[in-house]
CSV table of C-alpha atoms in Angstrom, one decimal:
chain,number,residue,atom,x,y,z
K,12,MET,CA,19.9,-52.9,-12.9
K,13,GLY,CA,17.9,-56.1,-12.3
K,14,LYS,CA,18.7,-56.1,-8.6
K,15,ARG,CA,18.2,-53.2,-6.2
K,16,LEU,CA,20.4,-53.7,-3.2
K,17,ARG,CA,19.4,-50.5,-1.5
K,18,VAL,CA,16.0,-51.3,0.0
K,19,ALA,CA,16.6,-55.0,0.2
K,20,LEU,CA,19.6,-54.7,2.5
K,21,ALA,CA,17.3,-52.8,5.0
K,22,THR,CA,15.0,-55.8,5.0
K,23,ALA,CA,17.6,-58.6,4.3
K,24,CYS,CA,16.8,-60.4,7.5
K,25,ALA,CA,13.1,-60.6,6.6
K,26,SER,CA,13.3,-61.2,2.8
K,27,ALA,CA,15.5,-62.3,0.0
K,28,LEU,CA,17.9,-60.0,-1.8
K,29,THR,CA,16.1,-57.9,-4.4
K,30,GLY,CA,18.6,-55.1,-5.0
K,31,GLY,CA,19.7,-51.5,-4.2
K,32,LEU,CA,22.5,-49.6,-2.3
K,33,PHE,CA,22.9,-47.1,0.4
K,34,ILE,CA,24.5,-43.7,0.5
K,35,ALA,CA,25.2,-41.2,3.3
K,36,GLY,CA,25.0,-37.5,2.8
K,37,THR,CA,27.1,-34.6,4.0
K,38,THR,CA,27.2,-34.0,7.7
K,39,SER,CA,28.4,-31.1,9.8
K,40,ALA,CA,30.7,-33.2,12.1
K,41,SER,CA,34.4,-32.8,11.6
K,42,ALA,CA,37.7,-34.0,12.9
K,43,ALA,CA,40.4,-31.7,14.3
K,44,THR,CA,41.9,-31.3,10.9
K,45,GLY,CA,38.5,-29.9,9.6
K,46,LEU,CA,37.9,-33.0,7.5
K,47,GLN,CA,34.9,-35.1,8.2
K,48,GLY,CA,35.8,-38.7,7.6
K,49,ASP,CA,39.5,-38.3,8.7
K,50,PHE,CA,39.7,-41.3,11.0
K,51,ASN,CA,43.4,-41.0,11.8
K,52,GLY,CA,43.7,-37.2,11.8
K,53,ASP,CA,46.4,-37.0,9.2
K,54,GLY,CA,44.6,-34.4,7.1
K,55,TYR,CA,43.3,-36.7,4.4
K,56,ARG,CA,39.7,-37.7,4.2
K,57,ASP,CA,39.2,-41.5,4.3
K,58,VAL,CA,36.5,-43.7,2.7
K,59,ALA,CA,34.7,-46.6,4.3
K,60,VAL,CA,33.7,-49.3,1.8
K,61,SER,CA,31.0,-51.7,2.8
K,62,ALA,CA,30.9,-55.4,2.0
K,63,PRO,CA,27.7,-56.3,3.9
K,64,TYR,CA,27.4,-59.8,2.7
K,65,ALA,CA,31.0,-60.8,3.2
K,66,ALA,CA,31.9,-64.1,4.9
K,67,VAL,CA,34.0,-63.7,8.0
K,68,ASN,CA,35.7,-66.8,9.4
K,69,GLY,CA,33.2,-69.0,7.7
K,70,HIS,CA,30.1,-67.1,8.6
K,71,THR,CA,28.4,-66.0,5.4
K,72,GLY,CA,26.7,-62.6,5.4
K,73,ALA,CA,28.5,-61.5,8.5
K,74,GLY,CA,29.7,-58.4,6.8
K,75,SER,CA,32.8,-56.1,7.0
K,76,VAL,CA,33.9,-52.6,6.3
K,77,SER,CA,37.2,-51.6,4.7
K,78,VAL,CA,38.7,-48.2,5.2
K,79,LEU,CA,40.6,-46.7,2.2
K,80,TYR,CA,42.8,-44.3,4.0
K,81,GLY,CA,43.4,-41.0,2.2
K,82,SER,CA,46.9,-39.9,1.0
K,83,PRO,CA,48.5,-37.6,-1.6
K,84,ASP,CA,47.8,-40.4,-4.1
K,85,GLY,CA,44.2,-40.9,-3.2
K,86,ALA,CA,42.0,-43.3,-1.3
K,87,GLY,CA,43.5,-46.7,-0.5
K,88,ALA,CA,46.8,-45.9,-2.2
K,89,GLY,CA,48.9,-46.4,0.9
K,90,ARG,CA,46.8,-48.3,3.5
K,91,ILE,CA,43.6,-50.3,3.7
K,92,GLN,CA,42.1,-51.5,7.0
K,93,THR,CA,39.2,-54.1,7.1
K,94,VAL,CA,37.1,-54.3,10.2
K,95,SER,CA,34.5,-56.9,11.2
K,96,GLN,CA,32.8,-58.0,14.4
K,97,ASP,CA,35.7,-60.4,14.8
K,98,SER,CA,38.2,-57.5,15.0
K,99,ALA,CA,39.8,-56.7,18.3
K,100,GLY,CA,37.6,-54.5,20.5
K,101,VAL,CA,34.6,-54.5,18.2
K,102,PRO,CA,31.4,-55.4,20.1
K,103,GLY,CA,29.7,-58.7,19.2
K,104,ALA,CA,31.1,-61.5,17.0
K,105,ALA,CA,30.8,-62.3,13.3
K,106,GLU,CA,27.7,-64.4,12.8
K,107,THR,CA,25.8,-65.6,9.7
K,108,ASP,CA,23.6,-62.9,8.2
K,109,ASP,CA,24.5,-60.1,10.6
K,110,TYR,CA,25.2,-57.7,7.7
K,111,PHE,CA,27.8,-55.6,9.6
K,112,GLY,CA,28.4,-52.5,7.5
K,113,GLY,CA,25.1,-52.4,5.7
K,114,PHE,CA,25.1,-48.7,6.4
K,115,SER,CA,27.7,-46.5,8.0
K,116,THR,CA,28.2,-42.8,8.7
K,117,ALA,CA,31.2,-40.7,9.9
K,118,GLY,CA,31.3,-38.1,12.7
K,119,ASP,CA,33.4,-37.1,15.7
K,120,PHE,CA,31.0,-38.6,18.2
K,121,ASN,CA,33.3,-38.3,21.3
K,122,GLY,CA,34.8,-34.9,20.4
K,123,ASP,CA,38.4,-36.0,20.5
K,124,GLY,CA,39.3,-34.5,17.1
K,125,TYR,CA,39.2,-37.8,15.2
K,126,ALA,CA,36.3,-38.9,13.0
K,127,ASP,CA,34.6,-42.1,14.2
K,128,LEU,CA,32.5,-44.5,12.2
K,129,ALA,CA,29.0,-45.6,13.2
K,130,VAL,CA,28.2,-48.9,11.7
K,131,ALA,CA,24.8,-50.7,11.4
K,132,VAL,CA,24.5,-54.4,12.2
K,133,THR,CA,21.0,-54.9,10.9
K,134,GLY,CA,20.7,-58.6,11.3
K,135,GLU,CA,22.2,-58.9,14.7
K,136,ASP,CA,20.3,-61.1,17.2
K,137,VAL,CA,19.9,-59.2,20.4
K,138,GLY,CA,19.5,-61.8,23.2
K,139,SER,CA,16.3,-63.8,22.2
K,140,ASP,CA,15.3,-61.0,19.8
K,141,THR,CA,16.0,-62.4,16.3
K,142,ASP,CA,17.1,-59.7,13.9
K,143,GLY,CA,16.7,-57.1,16.6
K,144,GLY,CA,19.6,-55.2,15.0
K,145,THR,CA,22.2,-53.0,16.6
K,146,ALA,CA,24.7,-50.2,15.9
K,147,VAL,CA,28.3,-49.8,16.9
K,148,ILE,CA,30.6,-46.8,16.9
K,149,LEU,CA,34.2,-47.6,15.8
K,150,TRP,CA,36.5,-45.1,17.4
K,151,GLY,CA,39.0,-43.1,15.4
K,152,GLY,CA,42.5,-42.3,16.6
K,153,GLN,CA,46.1,-41.7,15.4
K,154,SER,CA,46.4,-45.2,14.1
K,155,GLY,CA,42.9,-45.2,12.5
K,156,LEU,CA,39.8,-47.1,13.6
K,157,ASN,CA,40.4,-49.1,16.8
K,158,GLY,CA,37.8,-50.8,19.0
K,159,GLY,CA,34.2,-49.8,19.4
K,160,THR,CA,31.1,-49.3,21.6
K,161,THR,CA,27.5,-50.4,21.2
K,162,VAL,CA,24.8,-47.8,20.7
K,163,SER,CA,22.0,-49.0,23.0
K,164,ASP,CA,18.5,-49.6,21.5
K,165,PRO,CA,16.1,-47.7,23.7
K,166,ALA,CA,13.1,-49.9,22.8
K,167,PRO,CA,14.4,-53.3,21.7
K,168,THR,CA,11.0,-55.1,22.0
K,169,SER,CA,9.0,-52.6,19.9
K,170,HIS,CA,10.8,-53.1,16.6
K,171,ASP,CA,13.4,-55.1,14.7
K,172,HIS,CA,16.4,-54.2,12.4
K,173,PHE,CA,17.6,-51.3,14.6
K,174,GLY,CA,20.3,-49.6,12.7
K,175,ASN,CA,18.7,-50.0,9.3
K,176,LEU,CA,20.0,-46.5,8.6
K,177,LEU,CA,22.1,-44.1,10.7
K,178,VAL,CA,23.4,-40.7,9.9
K,179,ALA,CA,25.6,-38.2,11.8
K,180,GLY,CA,24.8,-34.5,12.0
K,181,ASP,CA,24.7,-31.6,14.4
K,182,TYR,CA,20.9,-31.4,14.6
K,183,ASP,CA,20.7,-28.9,17.5
K,184,GLY,CA,23.7,-26.8,16.5
K,185,ASP,CA,25.7,-27.2,19.8
K,186,GLY,CA,28.9,-28.2,17.9
K,187,ARG,CA,28.7,-31.9,18.8
K,188,ALA,CA,28.0,-34.7,16.4
K,189,ASP,CA,24.6,-36.3,17.0
K,190,LEU,CA,23.5,-39.7,15.6
K,191,ALA,CA,20.0,-40.5,14.0
K,192,VAL,CA,19.1,-44.2,13.8
K,193,SER,CA,16.1,-45.9,12.2
K,194,ALA,CA,14.5,-49.3,12.6
K,195,ASP,CA,11.6,-51.0,10.9
K,196,ASN,CA,9.1,-48.3,11.8
K,197,ASN,CA,8.6,-44.6,10.9
K,198,LYS,CA,10.4,-43.3,14.0
K,199,LEU,CA,14.0,-42.0,14.4
K,200,ASP,CA,16.0,-42.3,17.6
K,201,ILE,CA,18.3,-39.3,17.9
K,202,TYR,CA,21.3,-39.5,20.2
K,203,ARG,CA,22.9,-36.2,21.2
K,204,GLY,CA,26.6,-35.7,20.9
K,205,GLY,CA,28.8,-36.6,23.9
K,206,PHE,CA,29.3,-40.3,23.3
K,207,THR,CA,31.7,-42.2,25.5
K,208,ALA,CA,33.4,-45.6,25.4
K,209,ASP,CA,31.0,-46.9,28.1
K,210,GLY,CA,28.0,-46.2,25.8
K,211,THR,CA,26.6,-43.1,27.4
K,212,THR,CA,25.6,-40.1,25.2
K,213,GLY,CA,24.6,-36.5,25.6
K,214,GLY,CA,20.9,-37.5,25.7
K,215,HIS,CA,18.2,-39.2,23.6
K,216,TYR,CA,14.9,-38.3,22.0
K,217,THR,CA,12.5,-39.8,19.4
K,218,VAL,CA,11.1,-38.2,16.3
K,219,THR,CA,8.0,-39.6,14.5
K,220,THR,CA,8.5,-38.8,10.8
K,221,PRO,CA,5.6,-38.2,8.3
K,222,VAL,CA,6.5,-41.4,6.5
K,223,LEU,CA,3.6,-43.8,6.2
K,224,PRO,CA,4.1,-46.6,8.8
K,225,VAL,CA,4.2,-49.9,7.0
K,226,LYS,CA,5.5,-52.8,9.1
K,227,GLY,CA,8.8,-54.1,7.9
K,228,LEU,CA,10.2,-51.1,6.1
K,229,ASP,CA,9.1,-47.6,6.5
K,230,ILE,CA,12.1,-45.3,6.1
K,231,PHE,CA,14.2,-46.0,2.9
K,232,ASN,CA,16.9,-43.4,3.3
K,233,LEU,CA,18.2,-40.5,5.4
K,234,THR,CA,20.2,-37.6,4.1
K,235,PRO,CA,21.7,-34.9,6.4
K,236,GLY,CA,22.8,-31.3,5.5
K,237,ASP,CA,22.2,-27.7,6.3
K,238,VAL,CA,19.6,-26.5,3.8
K,239,ASN,CA,18.6,-23.2,5.4
K,240,GLY,CA,22.1,-22.1,6.4
K,241,ASP,CA,21.3,-21.7,10.2
K,242,GLY,CA,24.3,-23.9,11.3
K,243,ARG,CA,22.1,-26.8,12.3
K,244,THR,CA,21.9,-30.1,10.3
K,245,ASP,CA,18.5,-30.7,8.6
K,246,LEU,CA,17.4,-34.1,7.5
K,247,LEU,CA,15.8,-35.5,4.4
K,248,VAL,CA,13.7,-38.6,5.2
K,249,ASP,CA,12.6,-40.9,2.4
K,250,GLY,CA,9.9,-43.6,2.7
K,251,PHE,CA,6.4,-44.6,1.8
K,252,ASP,CA,4.2,-41.6,1.0
K,253,GLY,CA,2.6,-40.6,4.3
K,254,ASP,CA,0.1,-38.4,2.4
K,255,ALA,CA,-1.2,-41.4,0.3
K,256,VAL,CA,-4.5,-43.0,1.0
K,257,ASP,CA,-2.9,-46.5,0.6
K,258,THR,CA,0.5,-48.1,0.5
K,259,ASP,CA,0.8,-48.1,-3.3
K,260,ALA,CA,2.6,-44.8,-3.5
K,261,TYR,CA,6.2,-46.1,-3.5
K,262,ASN,CA,8.0,-43.2,-1.9
K,263,GLU,CA,8.3,-39.5,-1.1
K,264,ASN,CA,10.8,-37.3,0.6
K,265,TYR,CA,10.2,-35.1,3.6
K,266,TYR,CA,12.4,-32.2,4.8
K,267,LEU,CA,12.8,-32.0,8.6
K,268,ALA,CA,14.6,-29.0,10.0
K,269,GLY,CA,17.2,-28.9,12.7
K,270,ALA,CA,16.4,-26.7,15.7
K,271,THR,CA,17.9,-25.5,19.0
K,272,GLY,CA,16.0,-28.3,20.7
K,273,GLY,CA,17.0,-30.8,18.1
K,274,LEU,CA,15.5,-32.3,14.9
K,275,THR,CA,11.8,-31.7,14.5
K,276,ALA,CA,9.0,-33.0,12.2
K,277,ALA,CA,6.9,-29.9,12.9
K,278,GLY,CA,6.5,-28.1,9.6
K,279,ALA,CA,8.0,-30.9,7.5
K,280,VAL,CA,8.1,-30.1,3.8
K,281,HIS,CA,6.9,-32.6,1.2
K,282,LEU,CA,9.5,-33.0,-1.6
K,283,PRO,CA,9.8,-35.0,-4.8
K,284,ALA,CA,10.2,-38.8,-4.8
K,285,GLY,CA,13.5,-40.6,-5.2
K,286,VAL,CA,15.3,-42.9,-2.7
K,287,ILE,CA,18.8,-41.6,-3.0
K,288,SER,CA,19.8,-38.0,-2.3
K,289,ASP,CA,22.6,-35.7,-1.2
K,290,ILE,CA,22.9,-32.1,0.0
K,291,GLY,CA,25.6,-29.6,-1.1
K,292,ASP,CA,25.9,-26.0,-2.3
K,293,VAL,CA,25.4,-26.2,-6.1
K,294,ASP,CA,25.2,-22.4,-6.7
K,295,ASN,CA,27.6,-21.2,-3.9
K,296,ASP,CA,25.0,-19.1,-2.1
K,297,GLY,CA,25.6,-20.5,1.4
K,298,TYR,CA,22.5,-22.7,1.4
K,299,GLY,CA,22.5,-26.5,1.0
K,300,ASP,CA,20.8,-27.6,-2.2
K,301,ILE,CA,19.1,-31.0,-2.3
K,302,VAL,CA,19.7,-33.4,-5.2
K,303,ILE,CA,17.3,-36.4,-5.4
K,304,GLY,CA,17.9,-39.4,-7.7
K,305,ASN,CA,14.7,-40.5,-9.3
K,306,ASP,CA,16.0,-43.4,-11.4
K,307,TRP,CA,12.7,-45.1,-12.4
K,308,ASP,CA,11.4,-44.8,-15.9
K,309,ALA,CA,8.4,-42.5,-16.4
K,310,GLY,CA,5.1,-44.3,-16.4
K,311,THR,CA,6.0,-46.8,-13.8
K,312,ASP,CA,4.1,-47.2,-10.5
K,313,SER,CA,7.1,-45.9,-8.6
K,314,ALA,CA,6.6,-42.2,-9.4
K,315,GLY,CA,9.2,-42.1,-12.2
K,316,ILE,CA,9.4,-38.7,-13.8
K,317,ALA,CA,11.5,-39.3,-17.0
K,318,LYS,CA,12.5,-42.0,-19.4
K,319,GLY,CA,15.8,-43.6,-18.1
K,320,GLY,CA,15.7,-41.7,-14.8
K,321,ALA,CA,16.3,-38.1,-13.7
K,322,VAL,CA,17.8,-36.0,-10.9
K,323,LYS,CA,15.7,-33.4,-9.2
K,324,VAL,CA,17.4,-30.4,-7.7
K,325,VAL,CA,15.7,-28.5,-4.9
K,326,TYR,CA,17.5,-25.2,-4.1
K,327,GLY,CA,18.1,-24.2,-0.5
K,328,THR,CA,17.0,-20.9,0.9
K,329,GLU,CA,16.9,-19.2,4.3
K,330,SER,CA,13.4,-20.6,4.8
K,331,GLY,CA,14.3,-24.1,3.7
K,332,PRO,CA,13.7,-25.9,0.3
K,333,GLY,CA,12.8,-23.6,-2.6
K,334,GLY,CA,12.7,-23.8,-6.3
K,335,GLU,CA,13.3,-27.0,-8.3
K,336,ASP,CA,15.1,-28.0,-11.5
K,337,THR,CA,15.3,-31.4,-13.3
K,338,VAL,CA,18.3,-33.0,-15.0
K,339,THR,CA,18.1,-36.0,-17.4
K,340,GLN,CA,20.4,-37.5,-20.0
K,341,ASP,CA,18.5,-35.4,-22.5
K,342,SER,CA,19.4,-32.2,-20.8
K,343,THR,CA,21.8,-29.9,-22.7
K,344,GLY,CA,25.4,-30.8,-22.0
K,345,VAL,CA,24.7,-34.1,-20.2
K,346,PRO,CA,26.5,-37.1,-21.9
K,347,GLY,CA,24.4,-39.9,-23.3
K,348,ALA,CA,20.7,-40.1,-24.0
K,349,SER,CA,17.6,-41.0,-21.9
K,350,GLU,CA,16.9,-44.7,-22.5
K,351,SER,CA,14.6,-47.0,-20.7
K,352,GLY,CA,16.3,-48.8,-17.8
K,353,ASP,CA,19.4,-46.6,-17.6
K,354,GLY,CA,18.8,-45.9,-13.9
K,355,PHE,CA,20.2,-42.4,-14.2
K,356,GLY,CA,20.1,-41.1,-10.6
K,357,TYR,CA,20.4,-44.5,-9.0
K,358,GLU,CA,23.2,-42.9,-6.9
K,359,VAL,CA,24.2,-39.3,-6.4
K,360,SER,CA,27.0,-37.6,-4.5
K,361,MET,CA,28.1,-33.9,-4.3
K,362,GLY,CA,31.6,-32.3,-3.9
K,363,ASP,CA,33.7,-29.6,-5.4
K,364,VAL,CA,35.9,-31.4,-8.0
K,365,ASP,CA,37.6,-28.3,-9.5
K,366,GLY,CA,37.8,-26.1,-6.4
K,367,ASP,CA,35.8,-23.2,-7.8
K,368,GLY,CA,33.4,-23.0,-4.8
K,369,TYR,CA,30.5,-24.6,-6.5
K,370,ASP,CA,29.6,-28.2,-5.6
K,371,ASP,CA,29.7,-30.7,-8.5
K,372,LEU,CA,27.5,-33.8,-8.8
K,373,ALA,CA,28.4,-37.4,-9.6
K,374,ILE,CA,25.4,-39.4,-10.9
K,375,GLY,CA,25.4,-43.2,-11.1
K,376,ALA,CA,23.5,-44.9,-13.9
K,377,PRO,CA,24.3,-48.6,-13.3
K,378,GLY,CA,21.6,-49.7,-15.9
K,379,GLU,CA,23.3,-47.9,-18.8
K,380,ASP,CA,23.9,-50.2,-21.8
K,381,LEU,CA,27.2,-49.4,-23.6
K,382,ASN,CA,28.1,-50.7,-27.0
K,383,GLY,CA,25.5,-53.4,-26.8
K,384,ILE,CA,26.5,-54.6,-23.3
K,385,ALA,CA,23.6,-54.6,-21.0
K,386,ASP,CA,23.8,-52.8,-17.6
K,387,ALA,CA,27.5,-52.1,-18.0
K,388,GLY,CA,27.0,-48.8,-16.1
K,389,MET,CA,28.2,-45.3,-16.3
K,390,VAL,CA,28.9,-42.3,-14.0
K,391,THR,CA,28.3,-38.7,-15.1
K,392,VAL,CA,29.9,-35.7,-13.4
K,393,LEU,CA,28.2,-32.4,-13.8
K,394,HIS,CA,29.7,-29.1,-12.6
K,395,GLY,CA,27.8,-26.6,-10.4
K,396,SER,CA,27.5,-22.9,-11.2
K,397,SER,CA,25.6,-19.8,-10.3
K,398,ILE,CA,22.8,-21.1,-12.4
K,399,GLY,CA,22.9,-24.7,-11.2
K,400,PHE,CA,24.0,-27.8,-13.2
K,401,ARG,CA,23.9,-25.9,-16.5
K,402,GLU,CA,27.6,-25.3,-16.8
K,403,PRO,CA,28.6,-26.8,-20.1
K,404,ARG,CA,31.4,-29.0,-18.9
K,405,ALA,CA,30.5,-32.6,-18.1
K,406,GLN,CA,32.4,-35.9,-17.8
K,407,ALA,CA,31.3,-39.5,-18.5
K,408,LEU,CA,33.2,-42.4,-16.9
K,409,ALA,CA,32.8,-46.1,-17.6
K,410,GLN,CA,35.0,-49.2,-17.5
K,411,ASP,CA,35.9,-48.7,-21.1
K,412,THR,CA,37.2,-45.2,-20.4
K,413,PRO,CA,41.0,-45.3,-21.0
K,414,GLY,CA,42.7,-45.6,-17.6
K,415,VAL,CA,39.7,-47.0,-15.7
K,416,PRO,CA,40.3,-50.6,-14.5
K,417,GLY,CA,38.2,-53.4,-15.8
K,418,ASP,CA,36.0,-53.7,-18.9
K,419,ASN,CA,32.4,-53.1,-19.7
K,420,GLU,CA,30.7,-56.3,-18.8
K,421,ALA,CA,27.0,-57.2,-18.7
K,422,GLY,CA,25.5,-56.7,-15.2
K,423,ASP,CA,28.6,-55.0,-13.6
K,424,GLY,CA,26.5,-51.8,-12.9
K,425,PHE,CA,29.4,-49.4,-12.8
K,426,GLY,CA,28.1,-46.5,-10.7
K,427,GLY,CA,26.0,-48.6,-8.4
K,428,GLU,CA,27.5,-46.4,-5.7
K,429,VAL,CA,29.4,-43.0,-5.9
K,430,PHE,CA,31.1,-40.9,-3.3
K,431,LEU,CA,32.8,-37.5,-3.7
K,432,SER,CA,35.3,-36.5,-1.1
K,433,ASP,CA,38.7,-34.9,-0.8
K,434,THR,CA,41.0,-37.9,-0.2
K,435,THR,CA,44.2,-36.2,-1.5
K,436,GLY,CA,44.1,-33.1,0.8
K,437,ASP,CA,44.3,-30.6,-2.1
K,438,GLY,CA,40.9,-29.0,-1.4
K,439,LYS,CA,39.3,-30.7,-4.4
K,440,ALA,CA,36.9,-33.6,-4.3
K,441,ASP,CA,38.0,-37.0,-5.6
K,442,LEU,CA,35.6,-39.8,-6.6
K,443,VAL,CA,35.2,-43.4,-5.4
K,444,VAL,CA,32.9,-45.6,-7.4
K,445,GLY,CA,31.4,-48.7,-6.0
K,446,VAL,CA,30.8,-51.6,-8.4
K,447,PRO,CA,29.2,-54.2,-6.1
K,448,TRP,CA,28.0,-56.5,-8.9
K,449,GLU,CA,31.5,-56.8,-10.4
K,450,ASN,CA,32.5,-60.4,-11.0
K,451,GLY,CA,29.2,-61.9,-10.0
K,452,GLY,CA,28.8,-60.0,-6.8
K,453,ASN,CA,32.4,-60.0,-5.5
K,454,GLY,CA,32.4,-56.2,-6.0
K,455,GLN,CA,35.1,-53.6,-6.5
K,456,ALA,CA,35.9,-50.0,-5.6
K,457,VAL,CA,37.4,-47.6,-8.2
K,458,ALA,CA,39.3,-44.6,-6.9
K,459,PHE,CA,39.7,-41.4,-9.1
K,460,THR,CA,41.5,-38.3,-8.1
K,461,SER,CA,40.9,-34.7,-9.2
K,462,ASP,CA,43.4,-33.1,-11.6
K,463,GLY,CA,42.2,-29.7,-10.5
K,464,THR,CA,39.8,-29.3,-13.4
K,465,GLN,CA,38.1,-32.7,-13.6
K,466,LEU,CA,38.6,-36.3,-12.6
K,467,ASP,CA,41.8,-38.0,-13.8
K,468,THR,CA,40.8,-41.2,-15.6
K,469,ALA,CA,44.0,-42.9,-14.5
K,470,ALA,CA,42.0,-44.6,-11.7
K,471,ARG,CA,42.9,-47.4,-9.3
K,472,GLY,CA,40.8,-50.5,-8.8
K,473,ILE,CA,40.5,-52.0,-5.3
K,474,GLY,CA,39.1,-55.5,-5.0
K,475,LEU,CA,38.7,-58.2,-2.5
K,476,THR,CA,42.4,-59.2,-2.4
K,477,ALA,CA,43.6,-55.8,-1.6
K,478,ALA,CA,41.0,-55.3,1.0
K,479,GLN,CA,41.5,-58.8,2.4
K,480,VAL,CA,37.8,-59.6,2.1
K,481,SER,CA,36.7,-63.2,1.5
K,482,SER,CA,35.3,-64.1,-1.9
K,483,VAL,CA,33.0,-66.7,-0.5
K,484,GLY,CA,29.4,-66.1,-1.6
K,485,THR,CA,28.6,-62.6,-2.8
K,486,PRO,CA,30.2,-60.0,-0.5
K,487,TYR,CA,29.0,-57.0,-2.7
K,488,PHE,CA,32.2,-55.1,-1.8
K,489,GLY,CA,31.4,-51.4,-2.6
K,490,ALA,CA,27.7,-51.6,-1.7
K,491,GLN,CA,28.0,-48.4,0.4
K,492,LEU,CA,30.6,-45.7,0.8
K,493,ALA,CA,31.0,-43.3,3.6
K,494,GLY,CA,33.5,-40.9,5.1
């Protein structure tokens, strides 16, 4: 894709839009039903869809988040709820360029059995601190998300854009959902579980990551998951290469292990480059495997490893990250072919589509040209197995696939965001695809359900009208998905 919303949204208050999207990884927090992301406790996982540039009551770029509630028919089939800072009980007010919803993450932060949603408000002015940024927790309950509480910035004068990224996880293994929050430096603020409506938490500590400190944007992405199988959430931190002698090395990933005392950077493991990643159990051995999307073409100055992009797989072990594998569109059984600019690996998400115990992988390639249409975009689904993503079954989805709403159009970038989760309650992962560039930046979400073996292509499109999001400007509905 010509634009990369992902990194730009993190610095939107300081620079013009240049492209990229966000994705949150798996966390260990869960609702009483056992489903992370179940905001109303009905047993179906829900999906939060970001429109970070949406206009709200005339304020452009204020931002909103729409919840597609799960049901037997899939995400958003029965109910959609859209929340902004003008919604009742949500802290603050919708203001121009606040970017509410630029990033969000689900977890049961107050331990009441309902998943809550932590939402970044990256461009929020905090008092006289322009673009200081903030984060709010929207509380789950029987009726869904209702009201919210501000997460206090412990050092508001030492950085801006607090809430650039935020991810839930049980980093100390005490059974409570913690929250990791980044700003425009290389540090993480970790809030221990035990959040309350008055803003108190179970405690707070700071972790300095190995990422190279570069004022304005240091940490690009955070991905939580249990790689070593010890019951504590580990964290993959992506940013400028802290081992480089200058700032020209675009990015690297670092594995930080969870521990009894909380997340630690001691013994951090250097892993392959790639902004977007997810953690799941590919080979069903009880350890979380890391998939890293490296969507740049080989030979670029951004550490691209293959023509058209690739996905690196780093297998989990008892001692942490282990052996590696690489998947491209030229790999056996993978649909398509590696072509310059495909962006294969631009987005990744893991979940068990067929219920066989092996996590499968959805890969977005929004730069894929189809039938002469530039950047129409495609999503590839690969199936996990005891030998990784070498199981021969694979599925390719695009907007010209029969049953998928819309058409292949130049610049749509289908697959700009992907999220696998069980929204139908049958124990098999369903897929929501974000298409934020659809119709000139209006955006769209496309919901697929599993048929038990693969994804049913009779999908449902959810646009601005259904979500009651304003079409003023470029809302980029579908820019990030969480749940």
